[in-house]
Coordinates of C-alpha atoms and ligand atoms in Angstrom, one line a residue:
X1 CA 40.0 13.8 6.1
X2 CA 37.6 16.2 4.6
X3 CA 36.0 13.4 2.6
X4 CA 35.6 11.3 5.7
X5 CA 33.9 14.3 7.4
X6 CA 31.5 14.7 4.5
X7 CA 30.8 11.1 4.4
X8 CA 30.0 10.9 8.2
X9 CA 28.0 14.1 8.0
X10 CA 25.8 12.8 5.1
X11 CA 25.4 9.5 6.8
X12 CA 24.1 11.1 10.0
X13 CA 21.8 13.3 8.0
X14 CA 20.3 10.4 6.2
X15 CA 20.0 8.4 9.5
X16 CA 18.2 11.3 11.0
X17 CA 16.1 12.0 8.0
X18 CA 15.0 8.3 7.9
X19 CA 14.2 8.4 11.7
X20 CA 11.7 11.2 11.0
X21 CA 10.5 10.2 7.5
X22 CA 7.1 8.3 7.7
X23 CA 6.5 5.2 5.6
X24 CA 3.7 5.7 3.1
X25 CA 1.0 3.3 2.0
X26 CA -1.4 4.4 -0.6
X27 CA -4.3 2.0 -1.3
X28 CA -5.6 3.2 -4.7
X29 CA -8.8 1.6 -5.7
X30 CA -10.6 1.8 -9.1
X31 CA -14.1 3.2 -9.3
X32 CA -14.9 2.7 -5.6
X33 CA -17.3 5.4 -4.6
X34 CA -18.2 7.3 -1.3
X35 CA -21.8 6.1 -1.6
X36 CA -20.7 2.5 -0.8
X37 CA -18.2 3.3 2.1
X38 CA -19.6 3.1 5.7
X39 CA -17.3 5.6 7.0
X40 CA -19.0 8.0 4.7
X41 CA -22.4 6.9 6.1
X42 CA -23.2 4.4 3.5
X43 CA -26.1 2.3 4.5
X44 CA -25.6 -0.1 1.4
X45 CA -22.8 -2.1 3.1
X46 CA -20.3 -2.1 5.9
X47 CA -16.6 -1.7 5.1
X48 CA -15.0 -2.3 8.5
X49 CA -11.4 -2.3 7.3
X50 CA -11.5 0.9 5.1
X51 CA -13.3 2.6 8.0
X52 CA -10.3 1.6 10.3
X53 CA -8.2 4.1 8.4
X54 CA -10.8 6.9 9.0
X55 CA -11.3 6.0 12.7
X56 CA -7.5 6.1 13.2
X57 CA -7.1 9.2 11.3
X58 CA -8.8 11.8 9.1
X59 CA -11.9 11.4 7.0
X60 CA -11.9 13.8 4.1
X61 CA -15.4 15.0 3.2
X62 CA -14.7 16.9 0.1
X63 CA -12.0 15.5 -2.2
X64 CA -12.5 16.1 -5.9
X65 CA -10.6 14.8 -9.0
X66 CA -9.6 17.0 -11.8
X67 CA -10.7 14.6 -14.6
X68 CA -13.0 11.6 -13.5
X69 CA -11.4 8.8 -15.4
X70 CA -8.8 6.0 -14.6
X71 CA -5.5 6.5 -16.4
X72 CA -5.6 10.5 -16.1
X73 CA -6.2 10.3 -12.4
X74 CA -3.3 7.9 -12.0
X75 CA -1.1 10.4 -13.8
X76 CA -2.3 13.2 -11.5
X77 CA -1.5 11.1 -8.5
X78 CA 2.0 10.6 -9.8
X79 CA 2.7 14.2 -10.9
X80 CA 0.5 16.6 -8.8
X81 CA -0.4 18.2 -12.2
X82 CA -3.5 18.6 -14.3
X83 CA -3.9 16.3 -17.4
X84 CA -3.1 19.1 -19.8
X85 CA 0.2 19.7 -18.1
X86 CA 1.2 16.0 -17.4
X87 CA 0.1 15.0 -20.9
X88 CA -2.5 12.3 -20.2
X89 CA -6.0 13.5 -20.9
X90 CA -7.9 10.3 -21.5
X91 CA -7.8 6.4 -21.6
X92 CA -7.7 6.4 -25.4
X93 CA -5.5 4.1 -27.4
X94 CA -3.1 7.0 -28.3
X95 CA -2.7 8.0 -24.7
X96 CA 0.9 8.6 -23.7
X97 CA 2.3 9.3 -20.3
X98 CA 5.8 10.4 -20.5
X99 CA 7.5 8.2 -18.0
X100 CA 10.7 10.4 -17.8
X101 CA 8.8 13.2 -16.3
X102 CA 9.0 14.3 -12.6
X103 CA 6.9 12.0 -10.4
X104 CA 6.4 11.5 -6.7
X105 CA 8.4 8.2 -6.5
X106 CA 11.4 9.8 -8.1
X107 CA 11.3 12.7 -5.6
X108 CA 10.9 10.3 -2.6
X109 CA 13.8 8.0 -3.9
X110 CA 16.2 10.8 -3.9
X111 CA 15.6 11.2 -0.3
X112 CA 16.3 7.7 0.6
X113 CA 12.8 6.1 0.1
X114 CA 12.5 2.7 -1.5
X115 CA 9.3 2.8 -3.7
X116 CA 6.9 0.2 -5.3
X117 CA 3.7 0.0 -7.4
X118 CA 1.7 -3.2 -7.2
X119 CA -1.5 -4.0 -9.0
X120 CA -3.5 -2.0 -11.5
X121 CA -1.4 0.8 -13.2
X122 CA -3.3 1.4 -16.5
X123 CA -0.7 3.8 -18.1
X124 CA 0.4 2.9 -21.5
X125 CA 4.1 3.4 -20.6
X126 CA 5.6 1.1 -18.0
X127 CA 6.5 2.5 -14.4
X128 CA 9.7 4.5 -14.2
X129 CA 11.6 5.4 -11.1
X130 CA 10.1 2.8 -8.8
X131 CA 12.5 0.4 -7.1
X132 CA 9.9 -2.4 -7.6
X133 CA 6.7 -2.9 -9.7
X134 CA 4.5 -5.8 -10.6
X135 CA 1.4 -4.5 -12.5
X136 CA -1.7 -5.7 -14.4
X137 CA -1.6 -5.1 -18.0
X138 CA -4.2 -2.4 -18.9
X139 CA -7.4 -3.1 -17.0
X140 CA -6.3 -6.5 -15.8
X141 CA -8.6 -9.6 -15.1
X142 CA -10.3 -10.7 -11.9
X143 CA -9.5 -14.4 -12.3
X144 CA -6.1 -15.8 -13.1
X145 CA -4.8 -12.4 -13.9
X146 CA -1.6 -11.6 -15.9
X147 CA 1.1 -9.5 -14.1
X148 CA 3.8 -7.7 -15.9
X149 CA 7.1 -8.0 -13.8
X150 CA 10.0 -5.8 -13.9
X151 CA 11.7 -8.2 -16.6
X152 CA 8.8 -7.2 -18.7
X153 CA 7.6 -10.7 -18.6
X154 CA 3.8 -11.2 -18.6
X155 CA 3.0 -14.0 -16.1
X156 CA -0.4 -15.6 -15.6
X157 CA -1.1 -16.3 -12.0
X158 CA -3.7 -18.6 -10.5
X159 CA -6.0 -16.8 -8.0
X160 CA -8.4 -13.9 -7.5
X161 CA -6.9 -10.5 -8.4
X162 CA -7.7 -8.7 -5.0
X163 CA -6.1 -11.5 -3.1
X164 CA -3.1 -11.6 -5.3
X165 CA -2.5 -7.8 -5.2
X166 CA -2.5 -8.0 -1.3
X167 CA -0.2 -11.2 -1.4
X168 CA 2.3 -9.3 -3.5
X169 CA 2.1 -6.3 -1.5
X170 CA 2.6 -8.2 1.7
X171 CA 5.5 -10.1 0.3
X172 CA 7.2 -6.8 -0.8
X173 CA 6.7 -5.3 2.6
X174 CA 8.2 -8.5 4.3
X175 CA 11.2 -8.5 1.9
X176 CA 12.0 -4.7 1.9
X177 CA 15.2 -3.1 3.2
X178 CA 14.1 -2.4 6.7
X179 CA 16.7 0.4 7.1
X180 CA 14.9 2.7 4.7
X181 CA 11.4 4.4 4.7
X182 CA 9.1 3.1 2.0
X183 CA 6.4 4.3 -0.3
X184 CA 4.1 1.5 -1.6
X185 CA 1.0 2.1 -3.9
X186 CA -1.4 -0.8 -3.8
X187 CA -3.3 -0.5 -7.1
X188 CA -6.6 -2.3 -6.7
X189 CA -8.5 -3.6 -9.7
X190 CA -11.7 -3.6 -7.7
X191 CA -14.4 -2.3 -8.1
X192 CA -13.9 -1.8 -11.9
X193 CA -16.5 -3.1 -14.3
X194 CA -17.5 -5.9 -15.1
X195 CA -18.0 -6.5 -11.5
X196 CA -16.8 -10.1 -10.7
X197 CA -16.8 -11.1 -7.0
X198 CA -14.7 -13.6 -5.3
X199 CA -16.9 -16.8 -5.6
X200 CA -17.1 -16.9 -1.7
X201 CA -18.7 -13.5 -1.7
X202 CA -21.3 -14.1 -4.5
X203 CA -24.3 -14.4 -2.3
X204 CA -23.1 -11.8 0.3
X205 CA -26.0 -9.3 -0.6
X206 CA -28.4 -11.8 -1.9
X207 CA -31.2 -11.0 0.7
X208 CA -30.8 -7.2 0.6
X209 CA -33.0 -5.0 -1.5
X210 CA -31.4 -1.6 -2.2
X211 CA -33.4 1.6 -2.4
X212 CA -33.4 3.4 -5.7
X213 CA -31.8 6.7 -5.6
X214 CA -34.4 9.5 -5.8
X215 CA -33.2 10.6 -9.3
X216 CA -33.0 7.1 -10.8
X217 CA -35.6 7.9 -13.4
X218 CA -34.1 11.2 -14.4
X219 CA -35.4 12.6 -17.6
X220 CA -32.3 15.1 -18.0
X221 CA -34.5 18.0 -18.5
X222 CA -32.4 21.1 -19.8
X223 CA -29.2 19.0 -19.6
X224 CA -28.2 18.1 -23.1
X225 CA -25.0 16.2 -22.4
X226 CA -26.7 14.1 -19.8
X227 CA -29.4 13.3 -22.4
X228 CA -26.8 12.1 -25.0
X229 CA -24.7 9.9 -22.7
X230 CA -24.5 6.2 -23.1
X231 CA -24.0 4.9 -19.5
X232 CA -27.5 4.0 -18.3
X233 CA -28.3 0.9 -16.3
X234 CA -31.4 0.6 -18.5
X235 CA -29.6 0.7 -22.0
X236 CA -25.9 0.4 -21.6
X237 CA -25.5 -2.2 -18.8
X238 CA -25.3 -5.5 -20.5
X239 CA -27.4 -8.5 -19.3
X240 CA -24.7 -11.0 -20.4
X241 CA -21.4 -9.2 -19.9
X242 CA -22.2 -7.2 -16.9
X243 CA -24.9 -9.2 -15.1
X244 CA -23.9 -12.7 -16.2
X245 CA -27.2 -13.8 -17.7
X246 CA -27.1 -16.7 -20.1
X247 CA -23.4 -17.1 -19.9
X248 CA -22.1 -20.4 -21.5
X249 CA -19.2 -21.1 -19.3
X250 CA -17.8 -23.8 -21.5
X251 CA -16.9 -21.2 -24.1
X252 CA -13.7 -19.1 -24.0
X253 CA -14.2 -15.3 -23.8
X254 CA -14.6 -13.0 -20.8
X255 CA -15.5 -15.7 -18.3
X256 CA -13.0 -18.2 -19.7
X257 CA -10.3 -17.4 -17.1
X258 CA -12.2 -19.0 -14.4
X259 CA -11.3 -22.5 -13.4
X260 CA -13.9 -25.3 -13.3
X261 CA -14.7 -24.8 -9.6
X262 CA -15.0 -21.0 -10.0
X263 CA -17.2 -21.4 -13.1
X264 CA -19.5 -23.9 -11.2
X265 CA -19.9 -21.4 -8.4
X266 CA -20.8 -18.6 -10.9
X267 CA -23.1 -20.8 -12.9
X268 CA -25.0 -22.0 -9.8
X269 CA -25.5 -18.6 -8.4
X270 CA -26.3 -16.7 -11.6
X271 CA -28.7 -19.5 -12.7
X272 CA -30.7 -18.6 -9.7
X273 CA -30.7 -15.0 -10.6
X274 CA -31.8 -15.9 -14.1
X275 CA -34.9 -17.4 -12.7
X276 CA -35.9 -14.1 -11.0
X277 CA -35.2 -12.4 -14.3
X278 CA -37.3 -14.6 -16.4
X279 CA -40.3 -13.8 -14.2
X280 CA -40.0 -10.0 -14.9
X281 CA -38.4 -9.9 -18.3
X282 CA -41.4 -8.6 -20.2
X283 CA -42.0 -5.6 -18.1
X284 CA -39.5 -2.9 -18.9
X285 CA -39.7 -1.0 -15.8
X286 CA -39.3 -4.1 -13.7
X287 CA -36.2 -5.0 -15.8
X288 CA -34.5 -1.8 -15.0
X289 CA -35.1 -2.1 -11.4
X290 CA -34.0 -5.8 -11.5
X291 CA -30.8 -4.7 -13.2
X292 CA -30.2 -2.2 -10.5
X293 CA -30.5 -4.7 -7.8
X294 CA -28.1 -7.1 -9.6
X295 CA -25.6 -4.2 -10.2
X296 CA -25.5 -3.3 -6.5
X297 CA -25.1 -7.0 -5.4
X298 CA -22.2 -7.6 -7.8
X299 CA -20.5 -4.2 -7.1
X300 CA -20.8 -4.6 -3.4
X301 CA -19.7 -8.2 -3.3
X302 CA -16.6 -7.2 -5.2
X303 CA -15.8 -4.4 -2.7
X304 CA -16.3 -7.0 0.0
X305 CA -13.1 -8.8 -1.0
X306 CA -11.1 -5.6 -1.3
X307 CA -12.3 -4.5 2.2
X308 CA -11.2 -7.9 3.6
X309 CA -7.9 -7.6 1.7
X310 CA -7.2 -4.1 2.9
X311 CA -7.6 -5.5 6.5
X312 CA -4.8 -8.0 5.8
X313 CA -2.5 -5.1 4.9
X314 CA -3.5 -3.1 8.0
X315 CA -3.1 -6.1 10.2
X316 CA 0.3 -6.7 9.0
X317 CA 1.4 -3.0 9.7
X318 CA -0.2 -3.3 13.2
X319 CA 1.4 -6.7 14.0
X320 CA 4.9 -5.6 13.0
X321 CA 4.6 -2.2 14.8
X322 CA 5.1 -0.5 11.4
X323 CA 1.8 1.3 11.9
X324 CA 3.3 3.7 14.3
X325 CA 5.4 5.4 11.7
X326 CA 3.3 4.9 8.7
X327 CA 0.9 7.1 6.7
X328 CA -1.9 4.9 5.3
X329 CA -4.2 6.4 2.7
X330 CA -7.3 4.9 1.2
X331 CA -8.5 6.5 -1.9
X332 CA -9.8 5.8 -5.4
X333 CA -9.1 7.1 -8.9
X334 CA -12.7 8.7 -9.0
X335 CA -16.2 8.3 -7.8
X336 CA -19.0 6.3 -9.5
X337 CA -22.7 6.3 -10.1
X338 CA -24.6 3.8 -8.1
X339 CA -27.8 4.5 -10.0
X340 CA -28.0 8.2 -9.5
X341 CA -29.4 9.8 -12.7
X342 CA -30.0 6.1 -13.8
X343 CA -26.2 5.6 -14.5
X344 CA -23.2 3.6 -13.7
X345 CA -19.7 4.8 -14.7
X346 CA -18.2 8.3 -13.9
X347 CA -16.7 11.1 -16.2
X348 CA -19.4 13.9 -15.6
X349 CA -18.5 16.7 -13.3
X350 CA -21.6 16.0 -11.2
X351 CA -21.1 15.2 -7.6
X352 CA -21.0 11.3 -7.5
X353 CA -18.1 10.9 -9.9
X354 CA -16.3 14.3 -9.2
X355 CA -15.8 13.2 -5.6
X356 CA -13.5 10.5 -4.6
X357 CA -13.2 8.8 -1.1
X358 CA -10.0 9.8 0.8
X359 CA -8.9 8.9 4.3
X360 CA -5.6 9.2 5.9
X361 CA -4.0 7.9 9.2
X362 CA -0.7 8.7 10.7
X363 CA -0.6 7.9 14.4
X364 CA 0.6 10.6 16.6
X365 CA 0.5 13.2 13.9
X366 CA -3.1 13.1 12.7
X367 CA -5.7 13.0 15.4
X368 CA -7.9 9.9 15.2
X369 CA -11.5 10.4 14.0
X370 CA -11.1 14.0 12.7
X371 CA -13.2 15.2 9.7
X372 CA -11.6 17.5 7.0
X373 CA -14.2 19.7 5.2
X374 CA -11.9 21.8 3.1
X375 CA -11.9 21.2 -0.7
X376 CA -9.0 18.9 -1.5
X377 CA -8.2 18.1 -5.0
X378 CA -6.2 15.0 -6.3
X379 CA -3.4 17.3 -7.4
X380 CA -2.7 17.8 -3.7
X381 CA -1.9 14.1 -3.0
X382 CA 1.7 14.1 -4.2
X383 CA 2.7 17.6 -2.7
X384 CA 1.2 16.5 0.8
X385 CA 3.2 13.2 0.8
X386 CA 6.4 14.9 -0.3
X387 CA 5.9 17.4 2.4
X388 CA 5.3 14.7 5.0
X389 CA 8.5 13.2 3.9
X390 CA 10.4 16.4 4.8
X391 CA 11.0 17.3 1.3
X392 CA 10.4 20.7 -0.3
X393 CA 7.5 20.5 -2.8
X394 CA 8.7 21.3 -6.5
X395 CA 7.3 24.6 -7.5
X396 CA 5.8 23.2 -10.8
X397 CA 3.5 20.9 -8.8
X398 CA 0.0 22.3 -9.2
X399 CA -1.3 21.1 -6.1
X400 CA -0.8 22.2 -2.5
X401 CA 0.3 20.2 0.6
X402 CA -2.6 20.0 3.1
X403 CA -0.4 18.9 6.0
X404 CA -1.1 22.2 7.6
X405 CA -5.0 21.6 7.4
X406 CA -4.3 18.3 9.4
X407 CA -2.3 20.0 11.9
X408 CA -5.0 22.5 12.4
X409 CA -3.2 25.4 11.1
X410 CA -5.9 28.2 11.0
X411 CA -3.9 30.3 8.8
X412 CA -3.8 27.6 6.1
X413 CA -7.5 26.9 6.7
X414 CA -8.2 30.5 6.0
X415 CA -6.1 30.6 2.9
X416 CA -7.2 27.3 1.6
X417 CA -8.9 27.1 -2.0
X418 CA -12.4 28.1 -2.1
X419 CA -13.2 26.7 -5.7
X420 CA -11.9 23.7 -7.7
X421 CA -11.2 23.4 -11.4
X422 CA -12.3 20.5 -13.6
X423 CA -11.6 19.4 -17.2
X424 CA -12.7 16.1 -18.8
X425 CA -11.9 15.1 -22.4
X426 CA -12.6 11.6 -23.5
X427 CA -15.2 11.3 -26.3
X428 CA -17.0 9.5 -27.8
X429 CA -16.1 6.0 -26.6
X430 CA -16.9 4.3 -24.5
X431 CA -19.9 6.3 -22.9
X432 CA -20.5 9.4 -25.0
X433 CA -19.9 12.0 -22.3
X434 CA -19.2 15.2 -24.0
X435 CA -16.0 17.0 -23.1
X436 CA -16.4 19.7 -20.4
X437 CA -14.7 21.9 -17.9
X438 CA -16.1 23.7 -14.9
X439 CA -15.7 25.3 -11.6
X440 CA -17.1 24.0 -8.2
X441 CA -17.4 26.4 -5.2
X442 CA -18.9 25.6 -1.9
X443 CA -22.3 26.3 -3.1
X444 CA -22.4 26.5 -7.0
X445 CA -21.2 24.4 -9.9
X446 CA -20.8 26.0 -13.5
X447 CA -20.0 23.5 -16.3
X448 CA -19.2 24.3 -19.9
X449 CA -19.8 21.5 -22.3
X450 CA -17.9 21.8 -25.6
X451 CA -17.2 19.8 -28.6
X452 CA -20.1 17.5 -29.2
X453 CA -22.4 19.5 -26.9
X454 CA -22.1 23.3 -26.7
X455 CA -23.9 24.3 -23.5
X456 CA -23.5 25.7 -20.0
X457 CA -25.0 24.4 -16.8
X458 CA -25.4 25.9 -13.4
X459 CA -26.4 24.1 -10.3
X460 CA -27.0 25.4 -6.8
X461 CA -25.8 22.5 -4.6
X462 CA -27.3 23.9 -1.6
X463 CA -30.9 23.8 -2.9
X464 CA -30.4 21.1 -5.6
X465 CA -27.7 18.6 -4.2
X466 CA -28.7 16.0 -6.9
X467 CA -28.1 18.4 -9.7
X468 CA -31.4 18.2 -11.4
X469 CA -32.2 21.8 -12.1
X470 CA -30.0 23.6 -14.6
X471 CA -30.3 27.2 -13.6
X472 CA -28.3 28.7 -16.5
X473 CA -31.3 30.4 -18.1
X474 CA -32.7 31.7 -14.8
X475 CA -32.5 35.5 -14.6
X476 CA -32.1 35.6 -11.0
X477 CA -28.7 34.0 -11.5
X478 CA -27.4 36.4 -13.9
X479 CA -24.9 37.9 -11.6
X480 CA -23.9 34.6 -10.0
X481 CA -23.1 33.2 -13.5
X482 CA -21.0 36.3 -14.5
X483 CA -18.9 36.0 -11.3
X484 CA -18.5 32.2 -11.7
X485 CA -17.5 32.6 -15.4
X486 CA -14.8 35.0 -14.3
X487 CA -13.6 32.7 -11.6
X488 CA -13.6 29.8 -14.0
X489 CA -11.5 31.9 -16.4
X490 CA -9.0 32.8 -13.6
X491 CA -8.6 29.2 -12.7
X492 CA -7.9 28.1 -16.3
X493 CA -5.3 30.8 -16.3
X494 CA -3.8 29.7 -12.9
X495 CA -3.5 26.3 -14.0
X496 CA -2.2 27.2 -17.5
X497 CA -5.1 25.4 -19.4
X498 CA -4.7 27.2 -22.6
X499 CA -7.0 25.0 -24.6
X500 CA -9.7 25.9 -21.9
X501 CA -8.9 29.6 -22.4
X502 CA -9.6 29.3 -26.0
X503 CA -12.9 27.6 -25.4
X504 CA -14.0 30.0 -22.8
X505 CA -13.0 33.1 -24.8
X506 CA -15.2 32.0 -27.8
X507 CA -18.6 32.0 -25.9
Ligands
SGN601 C1 -13.9 0.0 -19.9 C2 -15.3 -0.2 -19.4 C3 -15.9 1.2 -19.3 C4 -15.2 2.2 -18.5 C5 -13.8 2.1 -19.1 C6 -12.8 3.2 -18.3 N1 -16.0 -1.0 -20.2 O1 -13.8 0.5 -21.2 O2 -17.3 1.0 -18.8 O3 -15.7 3.5 -18.5 O4 -13.1 0.9 -19.1 O5 -12.7 2.8 -17.0 S1 -15.9 -2.6 -20.0 O6 -17.0 -3.2 -20.9 O7 -14.6 -3.0 -20.6 O8 -15.9 -3.0 -18.7 S2 -11.5 3.4 -16.2 O9 -11.8 3.2 -14.7 O10 -10.2 2.6 -16.6 O11 -11.3 4.8 -16.4
CA602 CA1 -11.4 4.0 -12.7

């Protein structure tokens, strides 16, 4: 009798919990940056489907990552913890993410959620604690990509990666157990280098000329790490591999996965681009400008397919009525340089790669069209979703739920963080960005490069939003610097970054 009572009580509890628990879809792209999203005011292209999420929900204006690089950012999403705590500091060959550690999907599963990760994963270890996964090995491929399924078989699939990731996500949604809430991560490969658009989108931006960022020809005055990096459009971006000049499509190699039709479309398109290159190839300044235009066209055309495919997922949620009780988030693993400082790639604590896009809708719970200005960090993503699922956030997660910010709780807004902490490690491959850590407040950014470069940098973001003027030797900033150094030390302590404390105590 008692057992029956317990059974009925727990059944009722789970039934009630499920009725309240939202479904969660996180669309997690790769290297897709705010400067190219129209919801953030980009004039470079329109992203109507991504913008739908912001229009129906909240657009976050100040979301930062803890370590601007791919695999570490995924580990932060899963754990709500900094790299030095979750164990994954870089993308390097010896990286290891302990799959047995606490992660968001495991916490949600314990409270009735069915969970899935589909698409780019990029952690060395396989997913653990998801009910379903189907992932790209490592970086994956744009054409005829391999997927690793749950039997650990690697299967090559015909098609374009962004379409396939949406196909698989929609299939999973259709076949899921409709009695349970779900948590789905759609891991996009787009817009990762080398940018390979869907052949249908190749000429999408053909007639557009993109304005050069005002600091495109940066000379990196008083910024040693920026001087020593290897991620410029002028030198590092490759004419063949990145910009598809002089490709012999009959050869195997990086373009070898395309079928004959795809190769023909690429060849026809890039042969025309080659003609424009040949005209300017002896003028080094014109070559850099030409590379920038080609970069923009390829990157944005790759994003075009992603935006369209995100539309398919949103349409499915709308047409089935699932949207009503589903949180949808669009975000990326980090930001990216679109020619600012003359760069592509990410890694630096400077704004363009420190920031990541983030928008979130939840009908009836988040007011449509609101903007959130508070500083959110990617360690907050897991705690927030756990909170929305009605589960207590584990104490050892280092982020905080921002549910209260969305509910307009003025108390939470007052107490919300006023500074964020950053720590990047990977060096030297592939882009020679020296390890660094730092603090960003509303107005200032203090960075400590260590290892290969032993330097401090200070920027006043209000007067110098493009971070061109390192004020570290400016006498008028002395007190400001002392105060920021103390705050930085306090944050390193708060987040238990022992290595950083060692570095900071030595200066
Ligand atoms: C590859 C890219 C790099 C990029 C890293 C990390 N080179 O190595 O440009 O920084 O991935 O990217 S490529 O020639 O192979 O494209 S991340 O998004 O996975 O962190
Ligand atoms: Ca990335």
